[in-house]
Amino acid sequence: MAETRQVSFGQPAKRRLAEGSYDLVSLTDSEAEQQMPGSTAASVPSTMDPANIHKDGLSTAPSDGRWLRQAEANGRGNARTCEGEGANDPCQMTAKTRKLWKTSPKRQMRTALCLSFLFVCFVSLGIFSFFIHCEMPSHLGNWDVSLSHAASVNHLMMYDVDSDHIPDCVMAYTTDDSIDADSFCRNGRGVKAPCGAVLVLHGFDGSETWHSTLPGEPSAVSCSPSSDVIRPKPPFCLALGEQGQVWALKHRNGREAWSVEPGVDVVGPCQILWLPDLDEDRSHDVLLLWQLMNDTSTSARLALVSGFSGVLIGKPVRLEVNNVPEQKLLPPALHIMNDEMPLILLASGSGVKAIALRDLYRLALGPQAEFPKPLRKASTDWTTMTNISTDLQSIYSPTSGPLRMLGQVPNERLPAAVVMLTDKELMLLNGQNLQMSWKTPIPNISSLPLYGQFNDDGVPDLFVQAQNNNGFKTVYLLDGAIGVELWHLEIPILDLPTEQDTAAALSTRSHGTAFLFWAGKTKSIGSQSMMRSSESESAQNLYLVLAQQSEVLIRLATSNGTITHQAVGYWPRQKDASLAFCSRPSKPGLTFLISQSRLREALSNAVVYLSPSGDNVTKVDMEDVRFLESRSGCRSGSSVGYKT
């Protein structure tokens, strides 16, 4: 029988064994009993591994390799064995053997290959998920919502309020004095009906995202430019009251963040202009413009306001726009010169004047104020144009009647051109020196101009509508470089809309720009009737015309009410766009209707009319239409692009 050496361990010894720093020695029975008389003796081999000594017990093993684990204190414990002999015995594996096994080159290679495979899988999944998006069902995004207690809808726009990459429908309206409206107003602001309200409908299904009641009637809603590079953007939209009030409503829930009350000498609603960051809080700032009561001239009060906190930047500035008493001021425009110096363009019926934003900043904060970064550049072109005796510089005075609109036509290579509109003609100012480029007479202009590409000369062309008294609506496309007519299209109509025509522009990659407009009740083009017998006689029709194929007229939708507002929104993940519009009821007792249509689906189901022969009517195969990022147009126009 092989000799068995016995050893007993106390707690310190076992801890050292567990740490691997205790060397086993051979002890006789008497020596072991002398070191720990009350402990339990165990038989262990001389090659016993310290790692096999359990922290709360002794390990014993006979010479044949069978191991027994027992409790130390009272000798209790059930035997658990592990089988094996020699080098294959896991119970006798040394620390060096285990280390070599863990650091085996083959094992390392297998681990590296596995991790590399997982890394490639995750990267591939990320790349595919970026380029391939799940298609949303086509019926989602098409909806109708009735405003049961609305007396008037004053404004409609598309803006991604909740940052889910789907444009939401934002509108400002005034309630009626019904019982439901009174309860609606009292639950919000505690005021009685009628009251103002801002309503946000989710672009996905038309459900209400939030609404906010206002103590006054709202005239418009404005949100920070979505295409601007300034981050972060102010987390709210501004509601503008008819009496000059301004309310900042949070994107998340519509609650009021801050507000501005006008003075008692204010006439009409406040005009707003988004500015670059002037107070260095990394957020857009705002220019608020109020028209003042004045019996001898047209005066304005301008205030620079922090877009994030609503705090005034300096003091309000009063300017005399012209010497014509109580002439209505038009919405201002921000013009960027060649040297990146911003100008504020102020317009009234008698003409256009300008003031440099840096000069306005000094008037608000004092002559010793230091310019923020956006205002540090001064334009030499503007310096040669200015008259140091006055703050406002005269730019243009019309001769064909009062101005109706001031806007801008952007250019990728040059400063944006300034477009102006009267009842009789359309004018364009050069963006570099603000001098007249061209003017084109167009009688009875009924819509604000839109811009788009037609002749691929790099200069945006202009689209405008006119109502004729002989029962025709005429749409014109003008060359943006010289103002000559590129083409026009006459559409016979049976009644003239009582309100200003609404339109939108969509730029395409292969057909130039497509224009959307409403034509009211129509007769026919050539021999083909443009209205089916099943349609209502009072229906208004939504048409799309391609700039480079003016003989093709596409009817997308119809409405039984009078169209008062429309807006276009871009769906980036679906490469689609949506058109939202508000229709006023044609009969008493009906309510305002807010409708939205996905344009890709509308194009696939549209009807094509060929003008002037109109012999062919066919379905449009435009399933592969993809939309691009929306771009800002002239002041009232919304524009989105798509490619075919």
XYZ file of C-alpha atoms in Angstrom:
644
model
C 0.000 0.000 0.000
C 1.279 3.417 -0.952
C 2.338 5.690 1.827
C -0.191 8.366 2.752
C 0.918 11.680 4.192
C -1.541 13.578 6.296
C -1.880 17.336 6.685
C -4.291 19.584 8.524
C -4.847 23.289 7.801
C -6.235 26.151 9.781
C -8.016 29.221 8.338
C -4.858 31.267 7.540
C -3.314 28.346 5.796
C -6.420 27.690 3.726
C -6.581 31.342 2.656
C -2.991 31.190 1.512
C -3.732 27.962 -0.311
C -6.630 29.607 -2.109
C -4.348 32.469 -3.146
C -1.813 29.979 -4.468
C 1.007 31.200 -2.257
C 1.284 28.217 0.127
C 3.651 25.365 -0.582
C 2.516 21.986 0.631
C 4.953 20.075 2.806
C 4.924 16.482 3.933
C 3.965 16.054 7.550
C 3.770 12.987 9.726
C 0.647 12.129 11.636
C 2.099 13.328 14.906
C 3.274 16.636 13.409
C -0.158 17.321 11.943
C -1.914 16.532 15.189
C 0.495 18.791 17.097
C -0.232 21.753 14.767
C -4.011 21.353 14.923
C -5.182 18.849 17.498
C -8.903 19.420 16.938
C -8.861 19.430 13.190
C -9.776 16.665 10.860
C -6.964 14.867 9.182
C -7.141 14.146 5.522
C -5.080 12.089 3.223
C -3.665 14.068 0.310
C -1.013 13.274 -2.235
C 2.231 15.121 -2.217
C 1.415 16.694 -5.602
C -1.838 18.157 -4.377
C -2.837 21.459 -6.130
C -3.696 24.288 -3.703
C -6.599 25.246 -5.916
C -8.313 22.002 -4.966
C -8.442 22.958 -1.289
C -11.949 24.377 -0.724
C -12.146 27.554 1.325
C -14.405 26.026 4.002
C -13.211 22.446 4.080
C -10.350 20.007 3.637
C -9.545 18.015 0.587
C -8.469 14.433 1.047
C -7.495 11.920 -1.555
C -6.267 8.401 -1.519
C -3.313 7.408 -3.612
C -5.535 6.083 -6.457
C -6.640 9.639 -7.424
C -10.146 9.564 -5.857
C -10.716 12.846 -4.015
C -12.935 13.498 -1.069
C -14.123 16.936 0.092
C -15.247 17.269 3.706
C -16.236 20.041 6.070
C -13.469 21.111 8.390
C -15.253 22.017 11.596
C -17.101 18.868 12.523
C -16.106 16.341 9.937
C -19.549 16.472 8.259
C -20.094 16.452 4.525
C -21.126 14.197 1.743
C -18.414 12.938 -0.529
C -18.165 14.404 -4.090
C -15.559 12.850 -6.336
C -14.022 13.628 -9.681
C -12.543 10.813 -11.689
C -9.325 10.857 -13.627
C -5.754 9.775 -13.513
C -2.461 11.286 -14.411
C -2.283 14.344 -16.673
C -5.940 13.973 -17.634
C -7.094 14.354 -14.056
C -8.683 17.866 -13.852
C -8.357 17.756 -10.080
C -4.579 17.472 -10.414
C -4.202 20.156 -13.162
C -1.534 22.600 -12.082
C -1.788 26.398 -12.356
C 0.788 26.391 -15.152
C -1.215 23.833 -17.113
C -4.388 25.879 -16.743
C -2.602 29.062 -17.876
C -1.217 27.324 -20.956
C -4.653 25.938 -21.773
C -6.288 29.370 -21.493
C -3.639 31.063 -23.657
C -3.547 28.425 -26.354
C -2.964 29.952 -29.858
C -5.747 27.846 -31.320
C -8.149 29.029 -28.647
C -7.139 32.649 -29.226
C -7.619 32.265 -32.965
C -11.083 30.778 -32.520
C -12.060 33.649 -30.214
C -10.721 36.259 -32.621
C -12.571 34.714 -35.563
C -15.821 34.613 -33.597
C -15.526 38.250 -32.516
C -14.586 39.330 -36.039
C -17.625 37.557 -37.459
C -19.916 39.266 -34.949
C -18.345 42.667 -35.721
C -18.879 42.212 -39.471
C -22.491 41.175 -38.876
C -23.263 44.248 -36.762
C -21.574 46.634 -39.222
C -23.435 45.092 -42.166
C -26.708 45.354 -40.304
C -26.084 49.040 -39.599
C -25.207 49.778 -43.233
C -28.256 47.982 -44.607
C -30.574 49.644 -42.096
C -29.257 53.062 -43.201
C -29.922 52.524 -46.906
C -32.968 50.262 -46.711
C -36.033 51.535 -44.886
C -39.236 49.700 -44.196
C -41.981 50.967 -46.457
C -44.892 52.511 -44.631
C -48.294 51.345 -45.928
C -49.524 53.802 -48.529
C -52.832 54.462 -46.775
C -51.046 55.815 -43.695
C -50.584 59.550 -43.988
C -53.910 60.030 -45.804
C -56.532 61.395 -43.435
C -59.272 63.989 -42.876
C -59.969 65.833 -39.621
C -62.977 68.051 -39.002
C -62.645 71.161 -36.793
C -66.031 71.103 -35.099
C -65.807 74.426 -33.239
C -63.617 76.515 -35.584
C -64.977 79.832 -36.836
C -61.913 80.577 -39.007
C -58.577 78.958 -39.841
C -55.876 81.624 -40.069
C -52.707 79.676 -40.822
C -51.512 76.216 -41.834
C -47.965 74.882 -42.020
C -46.020 71.597 -41.950
C -43.288 71.131 -39.344
C -41.782 68.113 -37.563
C -42.777 69.127 -34.036
C -42.037 65.835 -32.244
C -38.800 65.034 -34.170
C -39.990 61.664 -35.494
C -39.037 62.458 -39.127
C -42.704 62.811 -40.120
C -43.974 66.364 -40.746
C -46.883 67.366 -38.547
C -49.733 69.685 -39.467
C -49.647 72.906 -37.404
C -52.554 75.341 -37.629
C -53.814 78.476 -35.925
C -57.550 79.075 -35.735
C -60.247 80.937 -33.836
C -63.137 79.135 -32.147
C -66.802 80.020 -32.429
C -69.002 80.892 -29.447
C -70.740 77.525 -29.119
C -71.074 75.615 -25.846
C -68.395 73.120 -26.880
C -66.046 75.946 -27.804
C -66.679 77.693 -24.486
C -65.799 74.523 -22.584
C -62.698 74.116 -24.772
C -61.515 77.665 -24.032
C -62.229 77.541 -20.280
C -60.407 74.233 -19.838
C -57.319 75.720 -21.472
C -56.763 79.346 -20.493
C -59.806 79.937 -18.334
C -61.221 82.392 -20.862
C -64.635 82.310 -22.453
C -65.304 81.623 -26.122
C -64.381 82.692 -28.684
C -60.659 82.210 -28.135
C -57.607 81.413 -30.209
C -55.951 78.023 -30.469
C -52.930 76.319 -31.990
C -53.505 72.684 -32.940
C -50.880 70.109 -33.964
C -52.049 66.994 -35.835
C -49.639 64.106 -36.245
C -48.706 63.621 -39.877
C -48.931 59.829 -39.539
C -52.658 59.475 -38.846
C -54.065 62.935 -38.091
C -54.367 62.293 -34.361
C -53.984 65.259 -32.042
C -50.440 65.691 -30.741
C -51.350 68.683 -28.593
C -53.359 71.879 -28.632
C -52.891 75.165 -26.840
C -55.577 77.772 -26.244
C -54.629 81.445 -26.435
C -56.239 84.524 -24.874
C -56.239 86.283 -28.250
C -56.883 85.454 -31.882
C -53.770 84.038 -33.589
C -52.809 85.228 -37.048
C -49.946 82.832 -37.797
C -47.492 80.290 -36.381
C -43.759 80.346 -37.081
C -41.123 77.748 -36.202
C -37.349 78.016 -36.545
C -35.999 77.204 -40.030
C -35.602 73.444 -40.413
C -32.759 73.714 -42.945
C -30.548 76.008 -40.894
C -27.239 74.783 -39.487
C -27.679 76.409 -36.076
C -27.996 73.797 -33.316
C -29.757 73.408 -31.027
C -32.921 75.031 -32.321
C -35.385 76.788 -30.013
C -37.638 73.989 -28.691
C -40.843 75.844 -29.486
C -42.862 77.598 -32.179
C -44.092 81.184 -31.980
C -47.795 81.988 -32.223
C -48.477 85.549 -33.356
C -51.623 87.296 -32.156
C -53.795 89.661 -34.175
C -53.253 92.361 -31.533
C -49.456 92.044 -31.586
C -48.975 89.368 -28.903
C -46.305 86.672 -29.211
C -46.507 83.305 -27.430
C -43.703 80.727 -27.445
C -45.219 77.210 -27.308
C -43.076 74.195 -26.449
C -42.750 71.492 -29.088
C -43.295 68.684 -26.608
C -46.635 69.657 -25.073
C -47.676 73.075 -26.365
C -47.252 74.806 -23.022
C -46.234 78.439 -23.004
C -42.491 79.009 -22.492
C -42.502 82.806 -22.682
C -44.592 85.596 -24.171
C -44.253 89.210 -25.292
C -47.026 91.772 -24.926
C -47.049 94.793 -27.280
C -47.610 98.400 -26.306
C -50.932 100.195 -26.561
C -49.809 102.021 -29.708
C -49.482 98.860 -31.817
C -51.658 98.287 -34.888
C -52.227 94.781 -36.269
C -50.307 91.553 -35.729
C -46.611 91.189 -35.033
C -44.293 90.255 -37.899
C -41.431 87.861 -37.149
C -38.041 87.201 -38.701
C -35.648 84.455 -37.561
C -32.089 85.748 -37.123
C -28.665 84.175 -36.524
C -27.427 83.756 -32.960
C -26.754 87.255 -31.592
C -26.504 86.572 -27.846
C -24.231 83.504 -28.204
C -26.602 81.025 -26.567
C -26.341 78.642 -29.562
C -29.931 79.236 -30.599
C -31.798 81.274 -33.194
C -32.806 84.756 -32.163
C -35.866 86.646 -33.348
C -36.699 90.053 -34.776
C -40.177 91.221 -33.791
C -41.728 94.020 -35.829
C -44.852 95.954 -34.843
C -46.553 98.693 -36.816
C -47.309 101.775 -34.738
C -50.254 104.145 -34.869
C -49.167 107.352 -36.558
C -51.250 109.995 -38.331
C -48.363 111.425 -40.330
C -46.199 108.440 -41.371
C -45.779 104.668 -41.299
C -43.679 103.760 -38.265
C -42.374 100.468 -36.936
C -40.986 99.237 -33.635
C -38.290 96.574 -33.941
C -37.122 94.428 -31.037
C -34.315 91.862 -30.925
C -35.359 88.929 -28.722
C -33.509 85.816 -27.601
C -35.192 82.896 -29.318
C -34.412 80.592 -26.400
C -35.427 82.661 -23.361
C -37.553 85.490 -24.784
C -35.339 88.137 -23.159
C -34.925 91.425 -24.996
C -31.504 92.030 -26.543
C -30.989 95.712 -25.890
C -33.972 98.042 -26.213
C -36.696 98.343 -28.884
C -35.893 100.588 -31.856
C -38.404 102.860 -33.586
C -37.992 103.541 -37.316
C -39.936 105.719 -39.755
C -40.509 103.504 -42.805
C -42.159 106.136 -45.037
C -44.104 109.351 -44.842
C -47.430 107.830 -45.928
C -49.753 107.633 -42.905
C -50.966 104.200 -41.743
C -49.777 102.229 -44.758
C -49.682 98.521 -44.007
C -46.258 97.003 -43.430
C -45.411 93.769 -45.229
C -43.525 90.885 -43.600
C -39.764 91.672 -43.476
C -37.020 89.639 -45.146
C -33.445 88.778 -44.158
C -31.039 89.395 -47.038
C -27.415 88.210 -46.995
C -24.955 90.274 -49.050
C -21.855 88.982 -50.853
C -19.685 89.506 -47.786
C -22.127 87.548 -45.587
C -23.419 90.751 -44.024
C -27.143 90.453 -43.162
C -29.648 93.161 -44.080
C -33.207 93.629 -42.850
C -35.560 94.478 -45.729
C -38.664 96.428 -44.659
C -41.490 96.893 -47.145
C -44.749 98.761 -47.335
C -47.052 99.617 -50.207
C -44.861 102.553 -51.183
C -41.580 100.656 -51.520
C -38.697 98.730 -49.968
C -36.105 100.035 -47.505
C -33.209 98.294 -45.773
C -31.091 98.558 -42.651
C -27.982 96.546 -41.852
C -28.503 94.175 -38.937
C -25.250 95.413 -37.395
C -26.632 98.982 -37.448
C -29.870 97.828 -35.835
C -27.820 95.977 -33.207
C -25.905 99.163 -32.364
C -29.165 101.151 -32.143
C -30.526 98.568 -29.677
C -27.420 98.161 -27.478
C -25.608 101.441 -27.940
C -22.729 102.601 -30.151
C -20.080 100.994 -27.937
C -21.549 97.481 -28.104
C -19.291 94.787 -29.514
C -20.619 92.904 -32.514
C -21.306 89.174 -32.143
C -19.675 86.837 -34.640
C -22.463 86.927 -37.311
C -22.242 90.738 -37.483
C -18.488 91.291 -37.586
C -18.266 91.413 -41.380
C -19.131 94.635 -43.158
C -20.050 94.676 -46.849
C -18.216 97.143 -49.077
C -21.116 97.017 -51.565
C -23.527 98.111 -48.864
C -21.211 100.878 -47.657
C -21.233 102.487 -51.107
C -25.047 102.331 -51.208
C -25.773 103.852 -47.804
C -26.634 107.403 -46.850
C -25.092 108.200 -43.477
C -27.808 110.770 -42.735
C -30.461 108.113 -42.233
C -30.639 104.601 -40.751
C -33.026 103.242 -43.384
C -31.797 103.138 -46.985
C -34.314 103.315 -49.835
C -34.069 100.313 -52.193
C -37.036 100.519 -54.583
C -40.297 102.417 -55.082
C -42.911 100.849 -57.424
C -44.660 102.776 -60.203
C -47.427 100.289 -61.076
C -49.271 100.339 -57.779
C -48.657 99.440 -54.150
C -46.499 96.458 -53.289
C -48.354 93.313 -52.225
C -45.464 90.999 -51.425
C -41.743 90.971 -50.682
C -39.838 87.694 -50.893
C -36.593 86.046 -51.967
C -35.515 83.573 -54.634
C -32.412 81.652 -53.476
C -29.462 80.999 -55.743
C -26.767 78.407 -55.040
C -23.929 80.592 -56.325
C -25.099 84.164 -55.703
C -26.999 86.070 -53.015
C -30.737 85.473 -53.149
C -32.675 87.695 -55.544
C -35.449 89.868 -54.129
C -38.864 89.398 -55.733
C -41.650 91.987 -55.454
C -45.238 91.838 -56.578
C -47.959 94.356 -57.367
C -51.403 93.775 -58.871
C -50.019 94.395 -62.355
C -46.390 93.336 -62.554
C -43.665 91.139 -61.158
C -40.217 92.597 -60.396
C -36.869 91.085 -59.471
C -33.903 92.804 -57.801
C -30.338 91.578 -58.206
C -29.201 90.005 -54.945
C -25.661 91.408 -55.173
C -26.393 95.120 -55.478
C -30.196 95.266 -54.961
C -30.654 96.911 -58.358
C -33.547 96.174 -60.727
C -32.913 93.097 -62.896
C -36.216 92.981 -64.745
C -39.950 93.592 -64.493
C -42.733 91.788 -66.347
C -46.315 93.080 -66.611
C -48.929 90.463 -65.674
C -52.497 91.683 -65.061
C -54.734 90.345 -62.290
C -52.050 88.372 -60.448
C -53.860 86.117 -57.980
C -51.039 84.158 -56.291
C -47.667 84.791 -54.759
C -44.809 83.578 -56.986
C -43.010 80.267 -56.571
C -39.581 79.374 -57.902
C -38.240 76.302 -59.660
C -35.910 75.068 -62.425
C -37.054 74.947 -66.049
C -34.268 75.718 -68.540
C -31.305 74.400 -66.501
C -29.376 77.690 -66.624
C -28.720 77.653 -62.883
C -31.103 80.566 -62.256
C -34.446 79.706 -60.625
C -37.500 80.487 -62.744
C -40.780 81.899 -61.401
C -44.292 80.473 -61.495
C -47.286 82.771 -61.000
C -51.074 82.578 -61.490
C -53.508 85.167 -62.820
C -57.321 85.220 -62.933
C -58.923 86.591 -66.067
C -62.424 87.971 -66.311
C -63.121 85.940 -69.463
C -63.464 82.669 -67.555
C -59.869 81.447 -67.735
C -57.100 80.973 -65.206
C -53.617 81.464 -66.637
C -50.439 80.075 -65.107
C -47.151 81.624 -66.242
C -43.582 80.402 -66.086
C -41.049 83.246 -66.346
C -37.324 83.025 -67.013
C -35.632 83.970 -63.753
C -32.634 85.503 -65.542
C -34.397 87.997 -67.833
C -38.094 87.789 -66.935
C -39.444 86.698 -70.328
C -42.304 84.216 -70.550
C -41.190 80.634 -71.086
C -44.707 79.249 -71.398
C -48.202 79.769 -70.105
C -51.203 77.495 -69.687
C -54.832 78.598 -69.770
C -57.375 76.564 -67.822
C -61.078 77.274 -68.366
C -62.986 77.737 -65.120
C -66.628 78.412 -64.370
C -66.193 80.381 -61.155
C -63.404 82.485 -59.701
C -62.172 81.757 -56.169
C -62.974 84.531 -53.738
C -59.657 84.149 -51.922
C -56.029 84.265 -52.993
C -54.907 81.196 -54.910
C -52.607 78.781 -53.095
C -49.821 76.834 -54.785
C -46.711 74.763 -54.083
C -43.613 73.831 -56.075
C -41.850 70.458 -56.294
C -38.518 70.166 -58.117
C -37.839 66.958 -60.057
C -34.584 65.507 -61.233
C -35.684 64.607 -64.756
C -38.574 66.993 -65.529
C -37.539 70.285 -63.982
C -40.003 71.617 -61.438
C -43.584 70.479 -60.934
C -46.139 73.007 -59.703
C -49.232 72.217 -57.640
C -52.214 74.552 -57.803
C -56.000 74.599 -57.363
C -58.213 75.590 -60.271
C -61.750 75.611 -58.925
C -64.597 74.233 -60.982
C -63.404 73.552 -64.539
C -64.876 73.142 -67.997
C -62.681 71.129 -70.343
C -59.365 71.151 -72.133
C -59.845 70.400 -75.809
C -62.391 67.671 -76.321
C -61.792 65.938 -72.973
C -63.832 67.007 -69.963
C -61.734 67.529 -66.844
C -64.567 66.613 -64.494
C -66.336 63.296 -64.358
C -70.090 63.305 -64.230
C -70.054 61.683 -60.791
C -68.119 64.581 -59.268
C -69.735 67.518 -57.522
C -70.210 70.646 -59.624
C -68.696 72.738 -56.835
C -65.515 70.663 -56.571
C -62.131 72.323 -56.752
C -59.392 70.369 -58.451
C -55.752 70.025 -57.481
C -53.502 69.959 -60.556
C -49.852 69.251 -61.133
C -48.034 70.589 -64.184
C -44.452 69.774 -65.159
C -42.332 72.750 -66.151
C -40.663 70.913 -69.050
C -43.870 69.209 -70.222
C -46.428 71.971 -70.081
C -48.779 70.037 -72.375
C -49.363 67.507 -69.591
C -51.787 68.407 -66.818
C -52.234 65.935 -63.957
C -55.241 66.018 -61.652
C -54.366 64.711 -58.187
C -57.380 65.410 -55.987
C -60.687 67.249 -55.633
C -62.392 69.116 -52.802
C -65.986 70.262 -52.347
C -65.014 73.285 -50.259
C -63.017 76.440 -50.942
C -59.307 75.902 -50.396
C -57.969 78.508 -47.979
C -54.517 77.158 -47.040
C -52.124 74.424 -48.102
C -48.636 73.256 -47.174
C -46.184 70.567 -48.281
C -44.110 68.407 -45.926
C -41.176 66.071 -46.567
C -40.972 62.448 -45.285
C -37.210 61.646 -45.325
C -37.349 57.964 -44.374
C -40.084 57.145 -46.897
C -38.630 59.430 -49.621
C -42.117 60.855 -49.910
C -43.995 64.104 -49.373
C -47.456 65.013 -48.193
C -49.832 67.821 -49.068
C -52.066 69.195 -46.307
C -54.837 71.657 -47.109
C -57.726 73.360 -45.371
C -61.116 73.631 -47.065
C -63.840 76.009 -45.991
C -67.364 74.560 -46.136
C -69.507 75.632 -49.074
C -72.761 75.369 -47.124
C -73.791 76.744 -43.711
C -73.663 74.303 -40.829
C -70.600 72.427 -42.104
C -67.175 72.564 -40.459
C -63.658 73.289 -41.653
C -61.898 70.185 -42.949
C -58.162 69.535 -42.686
C -56.993 66.914 -45.188
C -53.636 65.333 -45.944
C -52.564 63.168 -48.894
C -49.342 61.267 -49.526
C -48.158 62.489 -52.912
C -46.624 59.263 -54.177
C -49.938 57.493 -53.816
C -51.808 60.460 -55.277
C -49.514 60.440 -58.327
C -49.972 56.718 -58.869
C -53.773 57.180 -58.939
C -53.827 60.488 -60.822
C -55.432 61.204 -64.181
C -53.406 62.779 -67.005
C -54.886 65.265 -69.435
C -53.066 66.196 -72.613
C -53.497 69.799 -73.660
C -54.825 71.095 -75.996
C -56.123 68.008 -77.834
C -56.931 66.032 -74.685
C -57.551 62.861 -76.691
C -55.793 60.580 -74.233
C -56.624 60.023 -70.595
C -54.442 57.506 -68.809
C -53.231 56.444 -65.397
C -49.881 57.795 -64.291
C -47.218 55.166 -63.633
C -45.122 56.981 -61.033
C -44.494 54.238 -58.481
C -40.758 54.969 -58.519
C -41.103 58.630 -57.551
C -38.744 59.595 -54.739
C -38.810 62.941 -52.972
C -35.863 65.059 -51.912
C -35.313 67.510 -49.078
C -37.717 70.456 -49.117
C -36.389 73.922 -49.878
C -37.748 77.311 -48.954
C -39.474 79.266 -51.683
C -40.968 82.690 -52.035
C -42.708 83.869 -48.931
C -46.017 82.057 -49.261
C -44.799 79.051 -51.215
C -43.788 75.652 -49.920
C -41.499 73.612 -52.121
C -40.375 70.006 -52.052
C -38.325 68.133 -54.607
C -38.670 64.653 -56.030
C -36.807 62.600 -58.537
C -38.047 60.101 -61.059
